[in-house]
Coordinates of N, CA and C in Angstrom, one line a residue:
M604 N 2.5 -2.2 -17.0 CA 1.8 -2.4 -15.8 C 0.9 -1.4 -15.6
K605 N -0.3 -1.8 -14.8 CA -1.4 -0.9 -14.5 C -1.5 -1.0 -13.0
L606 N -2.0 0.1 -12.3 CA -2.3 0.1 -10.9 C -3.6 0.9 -10.6
C607 N -4.4 0.5 -9.8 CA -5.6 1.3 -9.3 C -5.8 1.1 -7.9
I608 N -5.8 2.2 -7.1 CA -6.1 2.1 -5.6 C -7.6 2.0 -5.5
L609 N -8.1 0.8 -5.0 CA -9.6 0.6 -4.9 C -10.1 1.3 -3.7
A610 N -9.3 1.3 -2.6 CA -9.7 1.9 -1.3 C -8.4 2.3 -0.6
S611 N -8.3 3.4 0.1 CA -7.1 3.6 1.0 C -7.5 4.5 2.1
G612 N -7.2 4.1 3.3 CA -7.4 4.9 4.5 C -7.7 3.9 5.7
S613 N -8.0 4.5 6.7 CA -8.2 3.7 8.0 C -9.3 2.9 8.0
K614 N -10.3 3.1 7.1 CA -11.6 2.3 7.0 C -11.4 1.1 6.1
G615 N -10.2 0.9 5.5 CA -10.0 -0.2 4.6 C -9.2 0.2 3.4
N616 N -8.3 -0.8 3.0 CA -7.3 -0.7 2.0 C -7.3 -1.8 1.0
C617 N -7.1 -1.5 -0.3 CA -7.1 -2.5 -1.4 C -6.6 -1.9 -2.6
T618 N -5.6 -2.5 -3.3 CA -5.0 -2.1 -4.4 C -4.9 -3.1 -5.5
Y619 N -5.2 -2.8 -6.8 CA -5.2 -3.7 -7.9 C -4.0 -3.4 -8.8
I620 N -3.3 -4.5 -9.1 CA -2.1 -4.3 -10.1 C -2.2 -5.3 -11.2
K621 N -1.9 -4.9 -12.4 CA -1.9 -5.8 -13.6 C -0.8 -5.8 -14.3
A622 N -0.1 -7.0 -14.8 CA 1.0 -6.9 -15.6 C 0.8 -8.3 -16.4
G623 N 0.6 -8.2 -17.7 CA 0.3 -9.4 -18.5 C -0.8 -10.1 -18.0
K624 N -0.7 -11.4 -17.8 CA -1.8 -12.1 -17.3 C -1.9 -12.2 -15.7
A625 N -1.0 -11.5 -15.1 CA -1.0 -11.3 -13.6 C -1.9 -10.2 -13.2
R626 N -2.9 -10.6 -12.4 CA -3.8 -9.6 -11.8 C -3.8 -9.8 -10.3
I627 N -3.3 -9.0 -9.6 CA -3.2 -9.2 -8.1 C -3.9 -8.1 -7.3
L628 N -4.2 -8.4 -6.1 CA -4.7 -7.4 -5.1 C -3.6 -7.3 -4.0
V629 N -3.4 -6.2 -3.6 CA -2.5 -5.9 -2.3 C -3.5 -5.6 -1.3
D630 N -3.7 -6.4 -0.3 CA -4.6 -6.4 0.7 C -6.1 -6.3 0.3
I631 N -7.0 -6.7 1.2 CA -8.4 -6.4 1.1 C -8.9 -6.1 2.4
G632 N -9.0 -4.9 2.7 CA -9.5 -4.4 4.0 C -10.9 -3.8 3.9
I633 N -11.6 -4.1 2.9 CA -13.0 -3.7 2.7 C -13.8 -5.0 2.5
S634 N -15.1 -4.9 2.4 CA -16.0 -6.1 2.3 C -15.9 -6.7 1.0
V635 N -16.1 -7.9 0.8 CA -16.1 -8.5 -0.5 C -17.0 -7.9 -1.5
T636 N -18.2 -7.5 -1.0 CA -19.2 -6.8 -1.9 C -18.6 -5.6 -2.4
Q637 N -17.9 -4.8 -1.5 CA -17.3 -3.6 -2.0 C -16.1 -3.8 -3.0
V638 N -15.3 -4.9 -2.7 CA -14.1 -5.1 -3.6 C -14.7 -5.6 -5.0
I639 N -15.6 -6.5 -5.0 CA -16.2 -7.0 -6.2 C -16.8 -5.8 -7.1
A640 N -17.5 -5.0 -6.4 CA -18.2 -3.8 -7.1 C -17.1 -2.9 -7.7
K641 N -16.0 -2.5 -6.9 CA -15.0 -1.7 -7.4 C -14.2 -2.3 -8.5
L642 N -13.9 -3.6 -8.4 CA -13.3 -4.3 -9.5 C -14.0 -4.1 -10.8
K643 N -15.3 -4.5 -10.6 CA -16.2 -4.4 -11.8 C -16.3 -3.0 -12.4
Q644 N -16.2 -2.1 -11.5 CA -16.3 -0.6 -11.9 C -15.1 -0.2 -12.9
I645 N -13.9 -0.9 -12.7 CA -12.8 -0.7 -13.5 C -12.6 -1.8 -14.5
G646 N -13.6 -2.6 -14.7 CA -13.6 -3.5 -15.8 C -12.8 -5.0 -15.5
V647 N -12.7 -5.2 -14.3 CA -11.9 -6.4 -13.9 C -13.0 -7.4 -13.2
D648 N -13.0 -8.6 -13.7 CA -13.7 -9.8 -13.2 C -13.0 -10.4 -12.0
P649 N -13.7 -10.4 -10.9 CA -12.9 -10.9 -9.7 C -12.4 -12.3 -9.8
V650 N -13.0 -13.1 -10.6 CA -12.4 -14.5 -10.8 C -11.2 -14.5 -11.4
D651 N -10.8 -13.4 -12.1 CA -9.5 -13.5 -12.8 C -8.3 -13.0 -11.9
I652 N -8.5 -12.6 -10.6 CA -7.5 -12.2 -9.8 C -6.6 -13.4 -9.5
T653 N -5.3 -13.3 -9.8 CA -4.4 -14.4 -9.8 C -3.9 -14.6 -8.3
A654 N -3.8 -13.5 -7.5 CA -3.2 -13.7 -6.1 C -3.6 -12.4 -5.3
I655 N -3.5 -12.7 -3.9 CA -3.7 -11.6 -3.0 C -2.4 -11.5 -2.2
F656 N -1.8 -10.4 -2.0 CA -0.6 -10.2 -1.2 C -0.9 -9.4 -0.1
I657 N -0.5 -9.8 1.1 CA -0.8 -9.2 2.4 C 0.3 -8.4 2.9
T658 N 0.1 -7.1 3.3 CA 1.2 -6.2 4.0 C 1.3 -6.5 5.5
H659 N 0.2 -6.8 6.2 CA 0.2 -7.0 7.7 C -1.2 -7.4 8.1
E660 N -1.3 -7.8 9.3 CA -2.6 -8.3 9.8 C -3.7 -7.5 10.4
H661 N -3.5 -6.2 10.3 CA -4.5 -5.2 10.8 C -5.8 -5.4 9.9
D662 N -6.9 -5.2 10.7 CA -8.2 -5.5 10.0 C -8.5 -4.6 8.8
D663 N -8.0 -3.4 8.8 CA -8.2 -2.5 7.7 C -7.4 -3.0 6.4
H664 N -6.6 -4.0 6.5 CA -5.9 -4.5 5.4 C -6.2 -6.0 5.1
I665 N -7.0 -6.7 5.9 CA -7.2 -8.1 5.7 C -8.8 -8.5 5.9
K666 N -9.6 -7.5 6.1 CA -11.0 -7.8 6.6 C -11.7 -8.8 5.5
G667 N -11.5 -8.4 4.2 CA -12.1 -9.2 3.3 C -11.4 -10.2 2.6
V668 N -10.2 -10.6 3.0 CA -9.2 -11.4 2.3 C -9.8 -12.9 2.3
G669 N -10.1 -13.4 3.5 CA -10.6 -14.7 3.7 C -11.9 -15.0 2.9
F670 N -12.7 -14.1 2.9 CA -14.0 -14.3 2.2 C -13.8 -14.3 0.6
F671 N -12.9 -13.4 0.2 CA -12.6 -13.3 -1.2 C -11.9 -14.6 -1.7
S672 N -11.0 -15.0 -1.0 CA -10.2 -16.3 -1.3 C -11.1 -17.5 -1.4
R673 N -12.1 -17.6 -0.2 CA -13.1 -18.8 -0.3 C -13.9 -18.7 -1.5
K674 N -14.4 -17.5 -1.9 CA -15.3 -17.3 -3.0 C -14.8 -17.6 -4.3
F675 N -13.5 -17.1 -4.5 CA -13.0 -17.3 -5.8 C -11.7 -18.2 -5.9
G676 N -11.3 -18.8 -4.8 CA -10.2 -19.7 -4.9 C -8.9 -19.1 -5.0
T677 N -8.8 -17.9 -4.5 CA -7.6 -17.1 -4.8 C -6.5 -17.4 -3.8
P678 N -5.2 -17.7 -4.2 CA -4.2 -17.9 -3.3 C -3.8 -16.6 -2.5
I679 N -3.5 -16.8 -1.3 CA -3.1 -15.6 -0.3 C -1.6 -15.7 0.1
Y680 N -0.9 -14.7 -0.2 CA 0.6 -14.6 0.1 C 0.9 -13.7 1.3
A681 N 1.6 -14.2 2.2 CA 2.0 -13.5 3.4 C 3.2 -14.2 4.0
T682 N 3.9 -13.5 4.9 CA 5.1 -14.1 5.5 C 4.6 -15.1 6.5
Q683 N 5.6 -15.9 6.9 CA 5.2 -17.0 8.0 C 4.7 -16.5 9.3
K684 N 5.6 -15.3 9.8 CA 5.1 -14.8 11.0 C 3.6 -14.2 10.9
T685 N 3.4 -13.6 9.8 CA 2.1 -13.0 9.6 C 0.9 -14.0 9.5
W686 N 1.3 -15.2 8.8 CA 0.3 -16.2 8.8 C 0.1 -16.8 10.2
D687 N 1.2 -17.0 11.0 CA 1.0 -17.5 12.3 C 0.1 -16.8 13.2
V688 N 0.1 -15.5 13.0 CA -0.9 -14.5 13.9 C -2.3 -14.7 13.3
I689 N -2.4 -14.7 12.0 CA -3.7 -14.7 11.4 C -4.4 -16.0 11.7
L690 N -3.6 -17.0 11.6 CA -4.2 -18.4 11.9 C -4.5 -18.7 13.3
A691 N -3.6 -18.2 14.2 CA -3.7 -18.4 15.5 C -5.0 -17.6 16.1
K692 N -5.1 -16.4 15.6 CA -6.4 -15.6 16.1 C -7.6 -15.7 15.1
E693 N -7.4 -16.6 14.2 CA -8.5 -16.8 13.2 C -9.1 -15.5 12.5
L694 N -8.0 -14.7 12.1 CA -8.5 -13.3 11.7 C -9.2 -13.4 10.2
M695 N -9.0 -14.5 9.6 CA -9.7 -14.6 8.3 C -10.7 -15.8 8.2
G696 N -11.0 -16.2 9.4 CA -11.8 -17.5 9.3 C -11.0 -18.6 8.7
K697 N -11.7 -19.6 8.2 CA -11.0 -20.7 7.7 C -10.4 -20.4 6.3
V698 N -9.1 -20.6 6.2 CA -8.4 -20.3 4.9 C -7.6 -21.6 4.7
T699 N -7.5 -21.9 3.4 CA -6.7 -23.1 3.0 C -5.7 -22.8 1.8
N700 N -5.9 -21.7 1.1 CA -5.1 -21.4 0.0 C -3.9 -20.5 0.3
I701 N -3.1 -21.0 1.3 CA -2.0 -20.3 1.9 C -0.7 -20.3 1.2
K702 N -0.1 -19.3 0.9 CA 1.2 -19.2 0.3 C 2.2 -18.4 1.3
I703 N 3.4 -19.0 1.4 CA 4.4 -18.4 2.3 C 5.4 -17.5 1.5
I704 N 5.6 -16.3 1.8 CA 6.7 -15.5 1.2 C 7.7 -15.3 2.2
D705 N 9.0 -15.1 1.7 CA 10.1 -14.6 2.5 C 10.5 -13.3 2.1
V706 N 10.8 -12.5 3.1 CA 11.4 -11.1 2.7 C 12.6 -11.2 1.9
A707 N 12.6 -10.4 0.8 CA 13.7 -10.2 -0.1 C 13.8 -11.4 -1.1
V708 N 12.9 -12.3 -1.0 CA 12.9 -13.4 -2.0 C 11.6 -13.3 -2.9
P709 N 12.0 -12.9 -4.1 CA 10.9 -12.6 -5.1 C 10.0 -13.7 -5.5
V710 N 8.7 -13.5 -5.7 CA 7.8 -14.5 -6.2 C 7.3 -14.1 -7.7
L711 N 7.3 -15.1 -8.4 CA 6.9 -14.8 -9.8 C 5.5 -15.3 -10.1
I712 N 4.8 -14.3 -10.6 CA 3.2 -14.6 -10.8 C 3.1 -14.5 -12.3
A713 N 2.4 -15.6 -12.9 CA 2.0 -15.7 -14.3 C 3.1 -15.4 -15.2
N714 N 4.4 -15.7 -14.7 CA 5.6 -15.7 -15.5 C 5.9 -14.3 -16.0
V715 N 5.4 -13.3 -15.3 CA 5.5 -11.9 -15.8 C 5.8 -10.9 -14.7
L716 N 5.1 -11.1 -13.6 CA 5.2 -10.2 -12.5 C 6.1 -10.7 -11.2
R717 N 7.2 -10.1 -11.0 CA 8.0 -10.5 -9.9 C 7.8 -9.5 -8.7
I718 N 7.4 -10.2 -7.6 CA 6.9 -9.4 -6.4 C 7.9 -9.7 -5.3
K719 N 8.4 -8.7 -4.7 CA 9.4 -8.9 -3.5 C 8.9 -8.0 -2.3
A720 N 8.8 -8.7 -1.2 CA 8.5 -8.0 0.0 C 9.8 -7.5 0.7
F721 N 9.7 -6.4 1.4 CA 10.7 -5.9 2.2 C 10.2 -5.4 3.6
S722 N 11.1 -5.6 4.6 CA 10.6 -5.3 5.9 C 10.4 -3.8 6.1
I723 N 9.4 -3.5 6.9 CA 9.1 -2.0 7.3 C 8.8 -2.1 8.8
S724 N 8.6 -0.9 9.4 CA 8.4 -0.7 10.8 C 6.9 -0.3 11.0
H725 N 6.2 -1.2 11.8 CA 4.8 -0.9 12.2 C 4.4 -1.8 13.4
D726 N 3.4 -1.5 14.0 CA 3.0 -2.3 15.2 C 2.3 -3.7 15.0
T727 N 2.9 -4.5 14.1 CA 2.4 -5.8 13.8 C 3.6 -6.7 13.8
V728 N 3.3 -8.0 13.6 CA 4.4 -9.0 13.9 C 5.5 -8.9 12.8
D729 N 5.1 -8.7 11.5 CA 6.1 -8.8 10.5 C 5.7 -8.0 9.2
P730 N 5.5 -6.7 9.4 CA 4.9 -5.8 8.2 C 5.7 -5.7 7.2
V731 N 5.4 -5.6 6.0 CA 6.1 -5.5 4.7 C 5.6 -4.5 3.8
G732 N 6.5 -3.9 3.0 CA 6.1 -3.2 1.7 C 6.5 -4.1 0.6
Y733 N 6.2 -3.7 -0.5 CA 6.4 -4.6 -1.8 C 7.0 -3.6 -2.9
V734 N 7.8 -4.4 -3.8 CA 8.1 -3.9 -5.1 C 7.6 -4.9 -6.1
F735 N 7.2 -4.3 -7.2 CA 6.5 -5.1 -8.3 C 7.3 -4.8 -9.5
N736 N 7.9 -5.9 -10.2 CA 8.8 -5.6 -11.3 C 8.4 -6.5 -12.4
T737 N 8.4 -6.0 -13.7 CA 8.4 -6.8 -14.9 C 9.8 -6.7 -15.4
T738 N 10.1 -7.1 -16.6 CA 11.4 -7.0 -17.1 C 11.9 -5.5 -17.4
T739 N 10.9 -4.7 -17.5 CA 11.3 -3.2 -17.9 C 10.8 -2.1 -16.9
K740 N 9.8 -2.5 -16.0 CA 9.2 -1.5 -15.1 C 9.1 -2.0 -13.7
K741 N 8.9 -1.0 -12.8 CA 8.9 -1.2 -11.4 C 8.0 -0.2 -10.7
I742 N 7.1 -0.9 -9.9 CA 6.3 -0.1 -8.9 C 6.6 -0.4 -7.5
G743 N 6.7 0.7 -6.7 CA 6.9 0.5 -5.1 C 5.7 0.8 -4.4
Y744 N 5.6 0.1 -3.3 CA 4.3 0.1 -2.5 C 4.7 0.2 -1.0
L745 N 4.4 1.3 -0.3 CA 4.8 1.4 1.1 C 3.6 2.2 1.7
T746 N 2.9 1.6 2.7 CA 2.0 2.2 3.6 C 2.2 1.5 5.0
D747 N 1.6 2.2 5.9 CA 1.7 1.6 7.4 C 3.0 1.4 7.9
C748 N 3.8 2.6 7.8 CA 5.2 2.5 8.2 C 5.4 3.7 9.2
G749 N 6.2 3.4 10.2 CA 6.5 4.4 11.1 C 7.7 5.2 11.0
T750 N 8.7 4.6 10.4 CA 9.9 5.2 10.1 C 10.7 4.7 8.9
I751 N 11.5 5.5 8.4 CA 12.2 5.1 7.1 C 13.6 4.9 7.5
D752 N 14.1 3.6 6.9 CA 15.5 3.4 6.9 C 16.2 3.3 5.5
Q753 N 17.5 3.1 5.5 CA 18.1 3.1 4.2 C 17.7 1.9 3.4
N754 N 17.3 0.8 3.9 CA 16.9 -0.3 3.2 C 15.7 0.0 2.5
I755 N 14.7 0.7 3.0 CA 13.4 1.2 2.5 C 13.8 2.1 1.2
V756 N 14.6 3.0 1.4 CA 15.0 3.9 0.3 C 15.6 3.1 -0.9
S757 N 16.4 2.2 -0.4 CA 17.1 1.3 -1.5 C 16.1 0.6 -2.3
E758 N 15.1 -0.2 -1.6 CA 14.1 -1.0 -2.3 C 13.2 -0.1 -3.1
L759 N 13.0 1.1 -2.8 CA 12.0 2.0 -3.5 C 12.7 2.8 -4.6
S760 N 14.0 2.7 -4.7 CA 14.8 3.4 -5.7 C 14.4 2.8 -7.1
D761 N 14.6 3.7 -8.1 CA 14.4 3.3 -9.5 C 13.0 2.8 -9.9
C762 N 12.0 3.3 -9.1 CA 10.6 2.9 -9.5 C 10.1 3.9 -10.6
N763 N 9.2 3.4 -11.4 CA 8.6 4.2 -12.4 C 7.1 4.7 -11.9
G764 N 6.7 4.0 -10.9 CA 5.4 4.5 -10.2 C 5.5 4.0 -8.7
I765 N 4.9 4.8 -7.8 CA 5.1 4.5 -6.4 C 3.9 4.8 -5.7
V766 N 3.5 4.1 -4.7 CA 2.4 4.4 -3.7 C 3.1 4.6 -2.4
L767 N 2.9 5.8 -1.7 CA 3.5 6.2 -0.5 C 2.4 6.6 0.5
E768 N 2.5 6.2 1.8 CA 1.8 6.6 2.8 C 2.0 8.1 3.2
F769 N 1.0 8.9 3.2 CA 1.0 10.3 3.7 C -0.1 10.3 4.7
N770 N 0.1 9.8 5.8 CA -0.9 9.5 6.8 C -1.5 10.8 7.5
H771 N -0.5 11.6 8.1 CA -1.0 12.7 9.0 C -0.1 13.9 8.8
E772 N -0.8 15.0 9.2 CA 0.0 16.3 9.4 C 0.2 16.3 10.9
L773 N 1.5 16.3 11.2 CA 1.9 16.3 12.7 C 1.1 17.3 13.5
N774 N 1.0 18.6 13.1 CA 0.3 19.6 13.9 C -1.2 19.3 13.9
L775 N -1.8 18.7 13.1 CA -3.2 18.3 13.1 C -3.4 17.1 14.1
L776 N -2.5 16.2 14.0 CA -2.5 15.2 15.0 C -2.4 15.7 16.4
E777 N -1.4 16.5 16.7 CA -1.3 17.0 18.0 C -2.3 17.7 18.5
V778 N -3.2 18.5 17.8 CA -4.3 19.2 18.4 C -5.6 18.5 18.1
G779 N -5.5 17.4 17.5 CA -6.8 16.6 17.2 C -7.4 15.9 18.4
K780 N -8.6 15.3 18.1 CA -9.4 14.7 19.2 C -9.0 13.3 19.7
Y781 N -8.0 12.7 19.0 CA -7.6 11.5 19.4 C -7.0 11.4 20.8
P782 N -7.3 10.3 21.6 CA -6.6 10.3 22.9 C -5.1 10.3 22.8
Y783 N -4.4 10.7 23.9 CA -2.9 10.7 23.8 C -2.2 9.6 23.4
F784 N -2.6 8.4 23.9 CA -2.0 7.1 23.7 C -1.9 6.8 22.1
L785 N -3.1 7.1 21.5 CA -3.2 6.9 20.1 C -2.5 7.9 19.3
K786 N -2.4 9.1 19.7 CA -1.6 10.1 19.0 C -0.1 9.6 19.1
K787 N 0.3 9.2 20.3 CA 1.6 8.7 20.5 C 2.0 7.5 19.5
R788 N 1.1 6.7 19.5 CA 1.2 5.5 18.6 C 1.4 5.8 17.2
I789 N 0.5 6.6 16.7 CA 0.6 7.1 15.2 C 1.9 7.8 15.0
A790 N 2.3 8.6 15.8 CA 3.6 9.4 15.5 C 4.8 8.6 15.9
S791 N 4.6 7.5 16.4 CA 5.9 6.7 16.8 C 6.6 6.1 15.6
N792 N 7.7 5.4 15.9 CA 8.5 4.7 14.8 C 7.8 3.3 14.4
I793 N 6.8 2.9 15.1 CA 5.9 1.8 14.7 C 4.5 2.2 14.3
G794 N 4.4 3.5 14.0 CA 3.0 4.0 13.6 C 2.9 4.3 12.1
H795 N 2.7 5.5 11.8 CA 2.4 6.0 10.5 C 3.4 7.1 10.0
L796 N 3.5 7.3 8.7 CA 4.3 8.4 8.2 C 3.6 9.6 8.2
S797 N 4.3 10.7 8.6 CA 3.6 12.0 8.4 C 3.9 12.6 7.0
N798 N 3.2 13.6 6.7 CA 3.4 14.3 5.4 C 4.8 14.6 5.2
D799 N 5.5 15.2 6.2 CA 6.9 15.6 6.0 C 7.8 14.4 5.9
D800 N 7.6 13.3 6.6 CA 8.4 12.0 6.4 C 8.2 11.5 5.1
A801 N 7.0 11.4 4.6 CA 6.8 10.8 3.3 C 7.3 11.7 2.1
A802 N 7.2 13.0 2.3 CA 7.6 13.9 1.3 C 9.2 13.7 1.2
K803 N 9.8 13.7 2.3 CA 11.3 13.5 2.3 C 11.7 12.1 1.6
L804 N 10.9 11.0 1.8 CA 11.2 9.8 1.2 C 11.0 10.0 -0.3
L805 N 9.9 10.6 -0.6 CA 9.7 10.8 -2.1 C 10.8 11.5 -2.7
L806 N 11.3 12.5 -2.2 CA 12.4 13.2 -2.7 C 13.7 12.3 -2.8
D807 N 13.9 11.5 -1.7 CA 15.0 10.5 -1.7 C 15.0 9.6 -2.8
V808 N 13.8 9.1 -3.3 CA 13.7 8.1 -4.3 C 13.4 8.7 -5.6
Y809 N 13.2 10.0 -5.7 CA 12.9 10.5 -7.0 C 14.0 10.4 -8.0
H810 N 13.7 10.2 -9.2 CA 14.6 10.1 -10.4 C 13.8 10.5 -11.7
K811 N 14.4 10.7 -12.8 CA 13.7 11.3 -14.0 C 12.8 10.3 -14.6
N812 N 12.9 9.0 -14.3 CA 12.0 8.0 -14.8 C 10.7 7.8 -13.9
L813 N 10.7 8.4 -12.7 CA 9.5 8.2 -11.9 C 8.3 9.0 -12.5
K814 N 7.5 8.2 -13.1 CA 6.3 8.9 -13.8 C 5.2 9.5 -12.8
W815 N 4.8 8.6 -11.8 CA 3.8 9.2 -10.9 C 4.0 8.7 -9.5
A816 N 3.2 9.4 -8.6 CA 3.2 8.9 -7.1 C 1.8 9.0 -6.6
I817 N 1.4 8.1 -5.9 CA 0.0 8.1 -5.3 C 0.4 8.3 -3.8
L818 N -0.3 9.4 -3.2 CA -0.3 9.7 -1.8 C -1.4 8.9 -1.2
A819 N -1.1 7.9 -0.3 CA -2.1 7.0 0.3 C -2.2 7.1 1.7
H820 N -3.3 6.2 2.1 CA -3.6 6.0 3.6 C -3.7 7.5 4.3
I821 N -4.3 8.4 3.7 CA -4.5 9.8 4.2 C -5.5 9.7 5.3
S822 N -5.1 10.1 6.5 CA -6.1 10.1 7.7 C -7.2 11.2 7.6
E823 N -8.4 10.7 7.7 CA -9.6 11.6 7.6 C -9.6 12.6 8.8
E824 N -9.0 12.1 10.0 CA -9.0 13.0 11.1 C -7.9 13.9 11.3
N825 N -6.7 13.3 10.9 CA -5.4 14.1 11.1 C -4.6 14.6 9.9
N826 N -5.4 14.7 8.8 CA -4.8 15.3 7.7 C -5.8 15.9 6.7
V827 N -5.3 16.6 5.7 CA -6.2 17.1 4.7 C -5.5 16.7 3.4
P828 N -6.2 16.3 2.3 CA -5.5 15.9 1.1 C -4.7 17.0 0.5
E829 N -5.2 18.2 0.6 CA -4.4 19.3 0.0 C -3.0 19.5 0.7
L830 N -3.0 19.2 2.0 CA -1.8 19.4 2.8 C -0.8 18.3 2.3
A831 N -1.3 17.1 2.2 CA -0.4 16.0 1.7 C 0.1 16.3 0.3
Y832 N -0.7 16.7 -0.6 CA -0.3 17.2 -2.0 C 0.7 18.2 -1.9
L833 N 0.5 19.3 -1.1 CA 1.5 20.3 -1.0 C 2.8 20.0 -0.5
S834 N 2.7 19.1 0.6 CA 4.0 18.5 1.0 C 4.9 17.9 0.0
A835 N 4.2 17.1 -0.8 CA 5.0 16.4 -1.8 C 5.4 17.4 -2.9
K836 N 4.5 18.2 -3.4 CA 4.7 19.2 -4.4 C 5.9 20.1 -4.1
N837 N 5.7 20.6 -2.9 CA 6.7 21.7 -2.5 C 8.2 21.1 -2.4
I838 N 8.3 20.0 -1.8 CA 9.7 19.4 -1.6 C 10.2 19.2 -2.9
L839 N 9.5 18.7 -3.8 CA 10.0 18.3 -5.1 C 10.4 19.6 -5.8
K840 N 9.5 20.6 -5.8 CA 9.8 21.8 -6.5 C 10.9 22.6 -6.0
G841 N 11.1 22.6 -4.6 CA 12.1 23.1 -3.9 C 13.4 22.6 -4.1
N842 N 13.5 21.5 -4.6 CA 14.7 20.8 -5.0 C 14.9 20.5 -6.5
N843 N 14.2 21.2 -7.2 CA 14.2 21.1 -8.8 C 14.0 19.7 -9.2
K844 N 13.1 19.0 -8.6 CA 12.8 17.6 -8.9 C 11.3 17.5 -9.4
N845 N 10.8 18.5 -10.0 CA 9.3 18.5 -10.2 C 8.9 18.5 -11.6
S846 N 9.7 18.0 -12.5 CA 9.6 18.1 -13.9 C 8.3 17.5 -14.5
D847 N 8.3 16.2 -14.5 CA 7.2 15.4 -15.2 C 6.3 14.6 -14.2
I848 N 6.7 14.4 -13.1 CA 6.1 13.5 -12.1 C 4.5 14.1 -11.9
Q849 N 3.6 13.0 -11.9 CA 2.3 13.4 -11.5 C 1.9 12.9 -10.1
L850 N 1.3 13.7 -9.4 CA 0.9 13.3 -8.0 C -0.5 13.2 -7.9
Y851 N -1.0 11.9 -7.3 CA -2.4 11.6 -7.2 C -2.7 11.4 -5.7
I852 N -3.9 11.6 -5.3 CA -4.5 11.4 -4.0 C -5.3 10.1 -4.0
A853 N -5.0 9.2 -3.1 CA -5.8 8.0 -3.0 C -7.0 8.4 -2.1
Q854 N -8.2 7.8 -2.4 CA -9.3 8.1 -1.6 C -9.9 6.8 -0.9
Q855 N -10.6 7.0 0.1 CA -11.3 5.9 0.8 C -12.4 5.2 0.1
K856 N -13.2 6.0 -0.5 CA -14.5 5.4 -1.1 C -14.4 5.3 -2.6
K857 N -13.6 6.1 -3.3 CA -13.6 6.1 -4.7 C -12.3 5.6 -5.4
P858 N -12.4 4.7 -6.3 CA -11.1 4.1 -6.9 C -10.4 5.2 -7.5
S859 N -9.1 5.1 -7.6 CA -8.3 6.0 -8.3 C -8.3 5.9 -9.7
A860 N -7.8 6.8 -10.5 CA -7.5 6.5 -12.0 C -6.7 5.3 -12.1
I861 N -6.8 4.7 -13.2 CA -6.0 3.5 -13.5 C -4.7 4.0 -14.2
L862 N -3.6 3.9 -13.3 CA -2.4 4.5 -13.8 C -1.5 3.4 -14.5
T863 N -0.8 3.9 -15.4 CA 0.1 2.9 -16.2 C 1.6 3.4 -16.2
I864 N 2.4 2.4 -16.4 CA 3.9 2.7 -16.6 C 4.3 1.9 -17.8

């Protein structure tokens, strides 16, 4: 399996995952022009994208989905409740290539990549994280989540690679320029994960076969990449869990390295 974060942050999110003939995107919260350019930058023809999987209906995750699907005929997967909101509010314009997923019910893409959604906590109608499995490997994906429960820990266990939201440093959020209501929303159980929350989750799901972790959706206003990195590095090192895992920072404008498991 291969994974590349094409864009990550409050200005737009998009992730590419490949396994065998399956080539999928998780969210497209950037323009179609941008996603096409970034795919070509990593040697991927947009016409070969097999499917798009949606985490939730916020604009920084679906901005380009409808345009991309119409241009390339790509099917879009989301839960029924998420589709209900998207269609009622016409958030993607006219879309016809709609696929419904159910939480905890895997979808098989190209006979090789099994994708399962799991419920998370965010201020949208039916937000989900994902796990991506082949017969031998597993990648976990969790962003835009306000609080961690045991089900999330269970779903993200035994991963060989993982993408986790390290959205904000709580002290920076508290003293930052955001209005109080927005600070409260970000720090709430339906907001975003702090560095400390995400680091604790990383420790909880760590095991000897976890090859890498990508620290994602880092706030440009309320965080610093180095602080997110140190939060993850220090908690692992402090608990003697820092042997071979590689930590990467996802960026807003620049695609990540292409990571493999």
